[in-house]
Amino acid sequence: MAYHWRKLGHLFNPEQHQLPAGCELYAQSPQALVLDDRVRVYFSTRRAEGGKFVSHVTFAEFSKDFSALLGVADHAVLPPSGLGCFDEHGIFPLSPLVHGDRVLAYTTGWNRRRSVSVDTAIGLAISHDGGQHFERVGAGPVLTASLHEPFLVGDAFVRHFQGRFYLWYIYGTGWKRQSDDAAPDRIYKIAQTVSDDGIHWQGSGGVPIIADVIGPDECQALPSVLCVDGRYHMMFCYRHVFNFRQDPSRGYRLGHAWSDDLLVWHRDDADFALAGTPGDWDADMQCYPHVFSCDGQVYLLYNGNQFGRHGFGLAQLQKV
Amino acid sequence: MFQWEKLGKVFTPQAIGERPWLQEFAQAPATLIKDDVVRVYFSCRPPADARGQYVSYSAWVDLDRHDLFKLRAVAREPILLLGAAGCFDEFGVYPVSVIRHGSEVRAYYGGWTRCESVPFDVAIGMAVSHDDGTTFQRLGPGPILAASPDEPFVISGPKIRYFNQRYYLFYIAGRCWKLVDGRPEPVYTIRVAVSDDGIRWEKHNRDLIPPRIEDDEAQASPDVFFHEGRYHMFFCYRRSERYRGREGGYRIGYASSTDLLNWERDDERAGITISESGWDDEMVSYPHVFALDGQIYMAYLGNQVGRYGFGLARLKSGLKD
């Protein structure tokens, strides 16, 4: 059975709203928390600080049919981090998961480096007020660099399937220069690992699970997984390693893979396909997908041009 | 109380020559006992770069087993190259601790990277030697022990031990970066992790040694050995501010334990401190205790945390108190 995504449009444009923490641009990596009477969408937004950006996480809330924007939070959901911590220079993204009467948030924390621009690691924060505010479980990460995953561990997405917690995430495999005087660009791949409690993770040991389609330097990001009609489907995004900001043909596209056993993943970008609309907000780039279900429908949140500078859009799954 | 007889400085990096990467510093000595020599691993540096920043390498020197003041050989090359771009050990391999494992020698080391808001971060890596500790190969490009919720940064200073069929990794973990005159200074405490295979570690997640001279006391070099029913730890500690001179600089402390997890600190017993004059008259630090041919020795650093090399002391008495 084949599926495709029917676009419902540009759902949220940050330029049209007052965002907290002095943020004005970007609503990146939207991730849904489906509540009884609304859908809350967390996203990362940015404030310029000394010529660089710091990302903060906030949210917007929508009616369950997405016909109405109910409100935009007036606060960042996490307090600032400490000096030298893994998430000192921003959190992007935050992935929520309801667990009993708590909401868990898996965060990707960013910290700036000297020889390369940045490193990342995965943190965990917990909310006891339904996801309005989160507290970190500690100042450090729950999953970071390890023997065979040496840097850039991030983009966590956790679901409870078959009695265990599954974490899909990315790790860096190399920093590579296009030319001798160019700044290094990063390469990263999607991996998965399991846990009994959702807190203690071992990491995959450097085992990518998604086959490349544009060569070994393909950069893969933002895996999210949903079970549709008895089969697990993953949406993610991928791009070339160099010139991905300037050249639209090398920028992020959406990818897809499926699995029946949560072990072996079969890449099939032709299924669950979504392409940019020429002249529209997502014409040049489609990135940071997030799949979820709500009231019996399957939806996709994603960012368009310029990595979500102009916000995010929504699509609905349809059988072909 | 332990009574140590200082034997003097045994190794001076400035005197070696022909090794651009070994110009100054011989930090954090750690021994591997061989038939004819005591191999002492240490960490050293080439001159600072144009911006005043250092990288660290680790190497070894062989001391004659029957006359520890006789140098028999010095490594021709560092035991490891620096890590690749973006890796945890791109700017330093310091310090190193070694242990035999069958026919291998395993090395655990601090890998250094450079950050923007703070000067550095550290995580612990692992390498293996198949030529009795002369050259080493990394197990992988990443660390085997790194930050976690309770240990957010600066996971460093590994000391590997094997007791009761288990591996114990004593190390330090950063607790906070303290701004002193606008400069971030790391505060770190002594921790331990336990492993069955020496590769996958379970952190104990507790400070082993309570601070004594101030709440933000920084502790390093947790060096543990077993003798007659007790575990003994020599370590070093310093103030959190203005610690680069005699006043707040490193001193050597002591603790003991019967179970490796619960420790009783008693610095009075350490029995070794700064000299009135000489190479160790401002600070003493990075103790490493080893037994050799019926004697117990301590290798340690003097002024400027080993810039001019390391020395030795021999235990005269105190172990049976």
XYZ file of C-alpha atoms in Angstrom:
641
model
C 0.000 0.000 0.000
C 1.360 3.410 -0.926
C 0.863 6.727 0.806
C 1.570 10.352 0.136
C 1.369 13.573 2.116
C -1.378 16.046 1.280
C -0.207 19.519 2.181
C -2.412 21.531 4.524
C -0.240 24.617 4.251
C 2.084 26.911 6.155
C 0.725 26.420 9.653
C 2.842 28.815 11.707
C 4.952 31.812 10.767
C 7.023 33.184 13.690
C 7.204 36.652 12.158
C 3.491 37.063 12.845
C 3.747 36.392 16.572
C 5.305 37.751 19.735
C 7.775 35.091 20.897
C 9.387 34.849 24.337
C 13.015 35.512 25.318
C 13.404 38.208 22.687
C 13.229 35.657 19.879
C 12.044 36.865 16.520
C 13.131 34.395 13.896
C 12.775 30.715 13.260
C 10.280 28.131 14.446
C 12.318 25.000 13.918
C 11.755 21.332 14.359
C 8.076 21.341 15.367
C 7.140 18.403 17.606
C 3.606 17.605 18.688
C 2.159 16.760 22.072
C -1.439 15.663 21.522
C -3.608 16.679 24.483
C -7.300 16.037 25.186
C -8.540 19.282 23.725
C -5.614 20.625 21.705
C -2.324 19.880 20.050
C 0.695 21.630 21.470
C 3.588 22.056 19.061
C 7.003 22.680 20.593
C 9.577 24.399 18.425
C 12.954 26.082 18.715
C 13.253 29.778 18.058
C 16.307 31.995 18.135
C 17.704 35.165 19.507
C 20.795 36.767 17.983
C 23.515 37.138 20.619
C 26.874 38.622 19.742
C 26.600 37.706 16.073
C 25.534 34.139 16.836
C 22.197 32.596 17.678
C 20.976 30.954 20.863
C 17.972 28.628 20.507
C 15.114 28.551 22.983
C 12.146 26.184 23.047
C 8.584 27.413 23.279
C 5.263 26.234 21.846
C 2.078 27.116 20.002
C -1.260 25.405 20.523
C -3.774 24.424 17.884
C -7.279 22.981 17.803
C -7.262 19.263 17.121
C -8.297 19.749 13.511
C -5.659 22.481 13.141
C -8.263 24.964 11.950
C -7.457 27.414 14.757
C -4.333 28.682 16.484
C -5.295 28.758 20.154
C -2.259 30.583 21.482
C 1.482 31.017 21.628
C 3.389 30.505 24.877
C 4.859 33.602 26.521
C 7.777 31.719 28.033
C 10.630 29.381 27.176
C 9.846 25.929 28.589
C 13.361 25.407 30.012
C 15.509 27.815 32.030
C 18.948 28.751 30.701
C 21.740 26.256 31.182
C 25.001 26.640 33.116
C 28.464 27.749 32.083
C 30.260 24.982 30.216
C 27.220 22.685 30.003
C 26.362 20.655 26.909
C 23.273 22.793 26.183
C 24.740 26.180 27.037
C 24.207 27.636 23.564
C 20.759 26.406 22.852
C 18.271 23.575 22.686
C 17.179 22.405 19.279
C 15.065 20.363 19.073
C 12.931 19.314 22.037
C 10.981 16.099 21.619
C 8.096 15.504 24.072
C 6.763 12.145 25.252
C 3.885 11.597 27.678
C 4.888 9.064 30.328
C 2.314 8.478 33.071
C 1.488 11.827 34.637
C 4.726 13.380 33.487
C 5.909 14.713 30.176
C 9.457 13.787 29.249
C 11.414 16.063 26.952
C 14.425 14.766 25.087
C 16.534 17.746 24.190
C 19.446 18.299 21.863
C 21.844 20.660 23.573
C 24.330 22.742 21.601
C 27.685 23.980 22.773
C 30.213 25.884 20.715
C 33.693 24.595 20.017
C 36.888 26.138 18.736
C 38.140 23.881 15.936
C 34.677 22.969 14.737
C 31.605 25.115 15.165
C 29.663 23.015 17.625
C 29.055 19.788 19.455
C 25.728 18.403 20.649
C 24.430 15.837 23.135
C 21.032 14.553 24.256
C 19.517 15.739 27.522
C 16.371 14.826 29.418
C 13.994 17.191 31.167
C 10.743 16.373 32.962
C 7.511 18.330 33.303
C 5.043 17.882 36.145
C 2.625 20.527 34.847
C 1.576 18.914 31.615
C 4.459 20.237 29.559
C 4.284 23.964 30.355
C 7.654 23.931 32.134
C 10.441 21.364 32.261
C 13.254 20.654 34.700
C 16.470 18.985 33.634
C 17.223 15.638 35.310
C 20.791 16.904 35.662
C 23.182 19.463 34.285
C 24.738 16.890 31.955
C 23.445 14.780 29.057
C 21.804 11.329 29.093
C 23.483 10.353 25.835
C 26.670 11.865 24.488
C 29.778 10.928 22.535
C 30.968 7.343 22.997
C 33.649 5.067 21.606
C 32.176 4.724 18.113
C 29.911 7.763 18.065
C 32.518 10.457 18.634
C 30.479 13.665 18.401
C 27.227 15.380 17.424
C 24.837 13.072 19.250
C 21.386 14.643 18.924
C 17.903 14.749 17.385
C 16.408 12.357 19.923
C 12.960 10.905 19.307
C 11.614 8.376 21.823
C 8.598 6.097 21.660
C 7.449 3.183 23.767
C 6.960 0.212 21.450
C 6.721 -3.489 22.292
C 7.386 -2.929 25.977
C 10.597 -0.956 25.593
C 11.689 2.596 24.996
C 13.188 3.131 21.559
C 15.414 6.104 20.889
C 16.107 7.256 17.355
C 18.872 9.819 17.130
C 21.835 10.937 15.070
C 25.585 10.877 15.632
C 28.447 12.471 13.746
C 30.747 10.385 11.578
C 33.141 13.090 10.418
C 34.011 16.738 9.966
C 35.107 17.416 6.421
C 36.430 20.496 4.590
C 35.370 21.262 1.024
C 38.686 23.073 0.542
C 41.721 23.750 2.698
C 40.536 27.198 3.746
C 36.869 26.244 4.235
C 35.317 25.758 7.657
C 34.671 22.087 8.451
C 31.211 20.703 7.636
C 29.665 17.830 9.565
C 28.352 14.454 8.484
C 25.847 12.587 10.617
C 23.760 9.416 10.459
C 20.604 8.025 12.042
C 20.933 5.293 14.685
C 18.684 3.682 17.284
C 19.027 2.244 20.763
C 16.674 0.830 23.382
C 16.153 1.307 27.099
C 13.956 -0.140 29.827
C 13.389 3.156 31.642
C 13.777 5.857 28.993
C 16.650 7.400 30.949
C 19.615 5.043 30.680
C 20.809 4.548 27.106
C 23.817 2.694 25.789
C 23.916 4.096 22.260
C 24.091 1.970 19.136
C 27.859 1.611 19.043
C 28.077 3.495 15.768
C 25.647 1.501 13.651
C 23.733 3.559 11.074
C 20.313 2.121 10.281
C 19.286 4.111 7.202
C 20.933 3.426 3.827
C 22.402 6.441 2.009
C 20.935 7.460 -1.346
C 23.306 10.324 -2.231
C 26.579 8.713 -1.213
C 28.533 8.115 1.985
C 28.617 11.817 2.904
C 24.835 12.038 3.066
C 23.764 13.888 6.234
C 20.659 12.420 7.876
C 18.654 14.187 10.565
C 15.477 14.330 12.641
C 14.121 10.786 12.608
C 10.550 10.375 13.817
C 8.649 7.100 13.837
C 4.996 6.117 13.802
C 3.162 2.839 13.421
C 0.729 3.079 10.467
C -1.501 0.116 9.611
C 0.770 -2.283 11.491
C 4.054 -1.175 9.982
C 6.616 1.219 11.441
C 7.407 4.230 9.304
C 10.209 6.714 9.793
C 10.375 10.194 8.334
C 13.682 12.053 8.429
C 15.541 14.604 6.341
C 18.836 14.382 4.484
C 21.140 16.622 2.515
C 24.539 16.906 0.893
C 27.499 17.764 3.106
C 28.713 20.872 1.210
C 26.901 23.923 -0.192
C 23.619 22.866 1.340
C 22.764 26.394 2.439
C 23.387 28.067 -0.912
C 22.368 25.464 -3.470
C 18.727 24.332 -3.181
C 19.507 21.113 -5.044
C 21.886 20.145 -2.232
C 19.674 21.185 0.685
C 17.405 19.121 2.910
C 14.801 16.786 1.451
C 12.478 14.415 3.293
C 13.347 10.740 3.406
C 11.351 7.712 4.462
C 12.053 4.193 5.668
C 9.896 1.385 7.010
C 10.385 -1.578 9.314
C 8.294 -4.499 10.476
C 10.543 -5.549 13.356
C 12.147 -2.290 14.538
C 15.499 -3.844 13.689
C 15.895 -3.664 9.923
C 14.871 -0.484 8.136
C 14.101 -0.341 4.422
C 14.606 3.012 2.786
C 11.913 4.020 0.336
C 11.723 7.762 -0.256
C 9.174 7.312 -3.048
C 6.579 6.235 -0.522
C 5.361 8.824 2.018
C 6.692 11.428 -0.398
C 6.438 15.168 0.008
C 8.026 17.649 -2.400
C 8.407 21.408 -2.300
C 5.833 23.632 -3.967
C 7.528 25.976 -6.487
C 7.330 29.593 -5.384
C 6.010 28.675 -1.956
C 7.525 28.730 1.556
C 8.829 25.158 1.180
C 10.014 25.404 -2.435
C 13.759 25.110 -1.819
C 13.964 22.940 1.270
C 11.919 20.458 3.287
C 13.381 19.513 6.642
C 12.919 18.535 10.308
C 9.868 16.295 9.861
C 7.754 15.052 12.734
C 5.041 12.396 12.285
C 2.221 11.884 14.763
C -1.394 10.795 14.891
C -4.365 12.758 16.174
C -8.028 11.757 16.168
C -7.391 8.906 13.757
C -5.443 10.954 11.251
C -1.703 10.852 10.583
C 0.038 14.194 10.267
C 3.432 15.532 9.354
C 4.886 18.755 10.703
C 7.952 20.042 8.846
C 10.053 23.098 8.101
C 10.593 24.712 4.720
C 13.059 27.173 3.270
C 16.046 28.379 5.296
C 15.815 25.643 7.947
C 12.544 26.965 9.380
C 13.275 30.664 9.436
C 9.700 31.196 8.258
C 8.117 28.578 10.479
C 6.505 25.232 9.888
C 3.795 23.600 7.845
C 1.466 20.641 8.102
C 0.549 17.735 5.854
C -1.858 14.844 6.239
C -1.237 11.241 5.215
C -3.388 9.842 2.441
C -3.505 6.472 0.786
C -2.719 6.628 -2.897
C 51.292 8.765 59.598
C 53.226 7.954 56.471
C 56.824 9.032 56.370
C 58.248 9.719 52.951
C 61.874 10.292 52.152
C 62.140 12.621 49.189
C 64.669 11.307 46.687
C 64.617 14.337 44.361
C 63.553 15.100 40.830
C 64.115 12.150 38.551
C 63.037 13.435 35.136
C 63.442 16.882 33.567
C 61.751 17.290 30.169
C 63.876 20.306 29.249
C 66.956 18.054 29.337
C 65.766 15.495 26.766
C 65.995 17.204 23.381
C 65.359 15.998 19.808
C 61.628 15.817 20.438
C 59.741 18.979 19.459
C 56.626 17.648 21.176
C 58.483 17.128 24.469
C 59.768 20.553 25.432
C 58.338 21.080 28.871
C 56.053 19.452 31.438
C 56.179 15.852 32.562
C 52.792 15.531 34.225
C 50.815 12.828 35.975
C 53.380 10.013 36.206
C 51.997 6.459 36.027
C 54.106 3.297 36.072
C 54.304 -0.040 34.280
C 56.789 -2.368 35.962
C 58.958 -4.351 33.544
C 61.749 -6.878 34.079
C 64.619 -4.413 33.804
C 62.971 -1.033 33.915
C 60.137 0.919 35.418
C 58.313 2.569 32.547
C 56.828 5.865 33.650
C 54.122 7.385 31.450
C 53.753 11.138 31.635
C 52.215 13.995 29.664
C 54.221 16.773 28.067
C 53.869 19.725 25.739
C 55.508 21.444 22.822
C 55.829 25.238 23.204
C 52.565 27.185 23.287
C 51.210 28.429 19.957
C 50.981 32.077 18.871
C 47.819 32.491 20.965
C 49.488 31.043 24.052
C 47.593 27.755 23.858
C 49.086 24.356 24.490
C 48.439 20.850 23.292
C 49.442 17.849 25.412
C 51.011 14.577 24.360
C 51.720 11.504 26.416
C 54.910 9.472 26.332
C 57.096 7.321 28.564
C 60.552 7.157 30.067
C 62.248 3.942 31.201
C 64.014 4.140 34.558
C 66.531 1.474 35.493
C 64.803 -0.885 37.883
C 67.855 -1.063 40.127
C 68.652 2.652 40.020
C 65.569 4.739 39.352
C 67.692 7.820 38.737
C 69.273 6.205 35.694
C 67.316 6.949 32.493
C 67.443 3.996 30.143
C 65.217 5.220 27.313
C 62.704 7.876 26.340
C 59.877 7.360 23.845
C 60.789 8.499 20.324
C 57.203 9.478 19.573
C 54.080 10.208 21.615
C 52.117 7.053 22.437
C 49.101 8.483 20.560
C 48.617 11.171 17.951
C 45.998 13.778 18.695
C 42.384 13.013 17.791
C 40.679 13.955 14.524
C 38.764 17.201 13.929
C 35.842 17.532 16.299
C 36.879 14.570 18.451
C 37.090 14.742 22.245
C 40.904 14.382 22.186
C 41.771 16.767 19.366
C 43.924 19.047 21.547
C 45.466 16.812 24.164
C 46.090 13.349 25.543
C 46.615 13.926 29.261
C 46.898 12.194 31.672
C 47.445 8.469 31.041
C 47.012 5.455 33.317
C 47.984 1.948 32.215
C 47.231 -1.623 33.255
C 48.194 -5.041 31.932
C 45.390 -7.141 30.462
C 46.704 -10.519 29.319
C 49.373 -9.783 26.741
C 48.003 -6.278 26.151
C 48.635 -3.055 27.950
C 45.557 -0.877 28.198
C 45.783 2.879 28.529
C 43.062 5.185 29.818
C 43.588 8.829 29.097
C 42.010 12.251 29.326
C 41.217 13.701 25.902
C 41.030 17.484 25.575
C 38.955 19.630 23.285
C 38.581 23.421 23.155
C 35.329 25.224 23.776
C 34.076 28.758 23.307
C 32.551 29.810 26.639
C 35.002 27.827 28.771
C 38.561 27.012 27.732
C 38.238 23.235 27.428
C 36.313 20.062 28.048
C 37.711 16.607 28.824
C 36.451 13.033 28.440
C 38.192 9.711 29.041
C 39.390 7.588 26.136
C 40.998 4.170 25.867
C 43.846 2.735 23.812
C 45.567 -0.640 23.647
C 49.207 -1.649 23.190
C 50.338 -4.950 21.679
C 54.064 -4.251 22.140
C 54.208 -4.108 25.939
C 53.320 -0.468 26.245
C 55.557 1.139 23.628
C 52.906 2.163 21.093
C 49.130 2.338 21.457
C 46.060 2.292 19.234
C 42.722 3.872 20.162
C 39.762 1.563 20.611
C 37.664 4.091 18.725
C 37.469 7.791 17.908
C 35.180 8.614 20.859
C 35.462 8.408 24.644
C 34.641 5.443 26.898
C 33.594 7.678 29.784
C 32.020 11.084 29.216
C 29.535 13.549 30.663
C 26.255 12.350 32.213
C 23.397 14.016 34.123
C 25.319 14.235 37.418
C 28.727 14.845 35.806
C 28.208 17.588 33.243
C 31.773 18.174 32.025
C 35.524 17.716 32.577
C 35.624 13.931 32.990
C 39.360 13.535 33.432
C 42.309 12.202 35.387
C 41.652 8.455 34.979
C 43.454 5.920 37.187
C 42.721 2.329 36.223
C 42.860 -0.443 38.841
C 41.804 -4.096 39.072
C 40.562 -5.357 42.430
C 38.469 -8.429 43.264
C 37.943 -9.404 39.617
C 36.552 -6.011 38.686
C 37.957 -2.906 37.086
C 37.795 0.345 38.995
C 38.301 3.626 37.236
C 39.005 6.473 39.610
C 38.678 9.835 37.918
C 37.548 13.391 38.412
C 34.372 15.076 37.228
C 33.708 18.779 36.883
C 31.124 20.163 39.293
C 31.036 23.761 38.097
C 32.972 26.399 36.234
C 33.634 29.218 38.647
C 34.204 32.719 37.294
C 37.306 34.127 39.013
C 38.209 37.631 37.864
C 36.176 36.942 34.724
C 38.045 33.743 33.931
C 36.288 30.355 34.154
C 38.122 28.018 36.552
C 37.049 24.357 36.779
C 36.049 22.809 40.100
C 36.259 19.028 40.082
C 35.910 16.165 42.529
C 37.015 12.549 42.767
C 34.622 9.881 41.470
C 34.710 6.184 40.596
C 33.176 3.884 37.989
C 33.170 0.060 38.007
C 33.347 -2.374 35.101
C 33.595 -6.100 34.395
C 35.400 -5.703 31.067
C 37.180 -2.361 31.430
C 35.210 -0.901 28.538
C 31.606 -0.485 29.670
C 31.460 1.454 32.904
C 28.904 1.994 35.603
C 29.368 5.279 37.395
C 28.996 5.357 41.154
C 27.723 8.966 40.833
C 29.009 10.144 44.195
C 31.878 12.289 45.416
C 34.326 9.979 47.182
C 36.280 12.597 49.103
C 34.606 15.431 51.024
C 36.163 18.880 50.465
C 38.330 20.118 53.321
C 39.924 23.505 52.616
C 36.845 25.105 50.993
C 33.530 24.041 49.473
C 34.895 24.498 45.957
C 38.140 22.625 46.606
C 39.365 20.980 43.404
C 40.649 17.399 43.699
C 42.751 15.359 41.288
C 44.927 12.279 40.796
C 43.027 9.674 42.869
C 45.769 7.038 43.119
C 44.651 3.850 44.873
C 46.551 0.788 46.069
C 45.737 -2.133 48.333
C 47.821 -3.124 51.316
C 47.003 -5.450 54.226
C 43.243 -5.287 54.157
C 42.811 -1.643 53.282
C 42.675 0.496 50.191
C 44.803 3.603 50.331
C 44.280 6.667 48.178
C 46.741 9.467 47.678
C 45.347 12.388 45.720
C 45.923 16.115 45.386
C 43.736 19.128 46.062
C 43.893 22.886 45.653
C 41.943 26.043 46.180
C 39.434 27.145 43.545
C 40.992 30.605 43.184
C 44.556 31.818 42.839
C 45.961 28.333 42.930
C 48.875 28.811 40.588
C 51.333 29.773 43.344
C 52.413 28.547 46.753
C 49.403 29.767 48.757
C 46.491 28.073 47.012
C 48.471 25.513 45.040
C 48.201 21.740 45.077
C 48.936 19.651 48.148
C 48.795 15.879 48.552
C 45.978 14.352 50.581
C 45.154 10.861 51.767
C 42.098 8.674 52.360
C 41.502 5.012 53.112
C 38.688 2.555 52.511
C 37.729 -1.063 53.017
C 35.274 -1.262 50.111
C 36.608 1.175 47.447
C 33.383 3.205 47.553
C 33.345 4.705 51.045
C 36.463 6.657 51.928
C 37.756 8.291 55.071
C 39.836 11.363 54.406
C 42.787 12.042 56.671
C 45.235 14.430 55.050
C 47.303 14.523 58.231
C 48.494 11.032 57.401
C 49.725 11.827 53.894
C 53.156 12.667 55.211
C 54.415 14.607 52.215
C 54.186 18.311 51.493
C 56.110 21.170 49.906
C 59.816 21.589 50.584
C 61.387 24.710 52.053
C 63.242 25.280 48.833
C 63.845 23.564 45.524
C 61.768 22.191 42.679
C 58.770 21.349 44.891
C 58.675 24.336 47.260
C 55.383 25.806 45.952
C 53.239 22.774 45.293
C 53.188 18.978 45.351
C 50.639 17.174 43.210
C 49.626 14.189 41.061
C 50.883 11.458 43.362
C 51.323 7.959 41.996
C 52.305 5.193 44.414
C 53.919 1.952 43.243
C 55.620 -1.016 44.854
C 58.975 -2.176 43.546
C 61.333 -4.809 44.900
C 60.156 -4.553 48.474
C 59.936 -0.773 48.588
C 57.025 1.604 48.098
C 57.615 4.740 46.043
C 55.627 7.812 45.195
C 56.152 9.673 41.950
C 54.790 13.228 42.133
C 54.941 16.691 40.599
C 56.413 19.861 42.011
C 56.076 23.514 41.127
C 53.877 24.610 38.210
C 52.220 21.188 38.109
C 55.150 19.393 36.545
C 56.499 22.000 34.153
C 60.021 20.956 35.155
C 59.375 17.254 35.581
C 58.568 14.746 38.288
C 60.317 13.411 41.334
C 60.292 10.405 43.607
C 59.862 9.735 47.286
C 60.341 6.436 49.127
C 58.145 5.275 51.975
C 60.045 4.946 55.224
C 57.137 3.971 57.457
C 53.468 4.441 58.144
C 51.665 1.838 56.082
C 50.934 -0.384 59.069
C 49.529 2.328 61.375
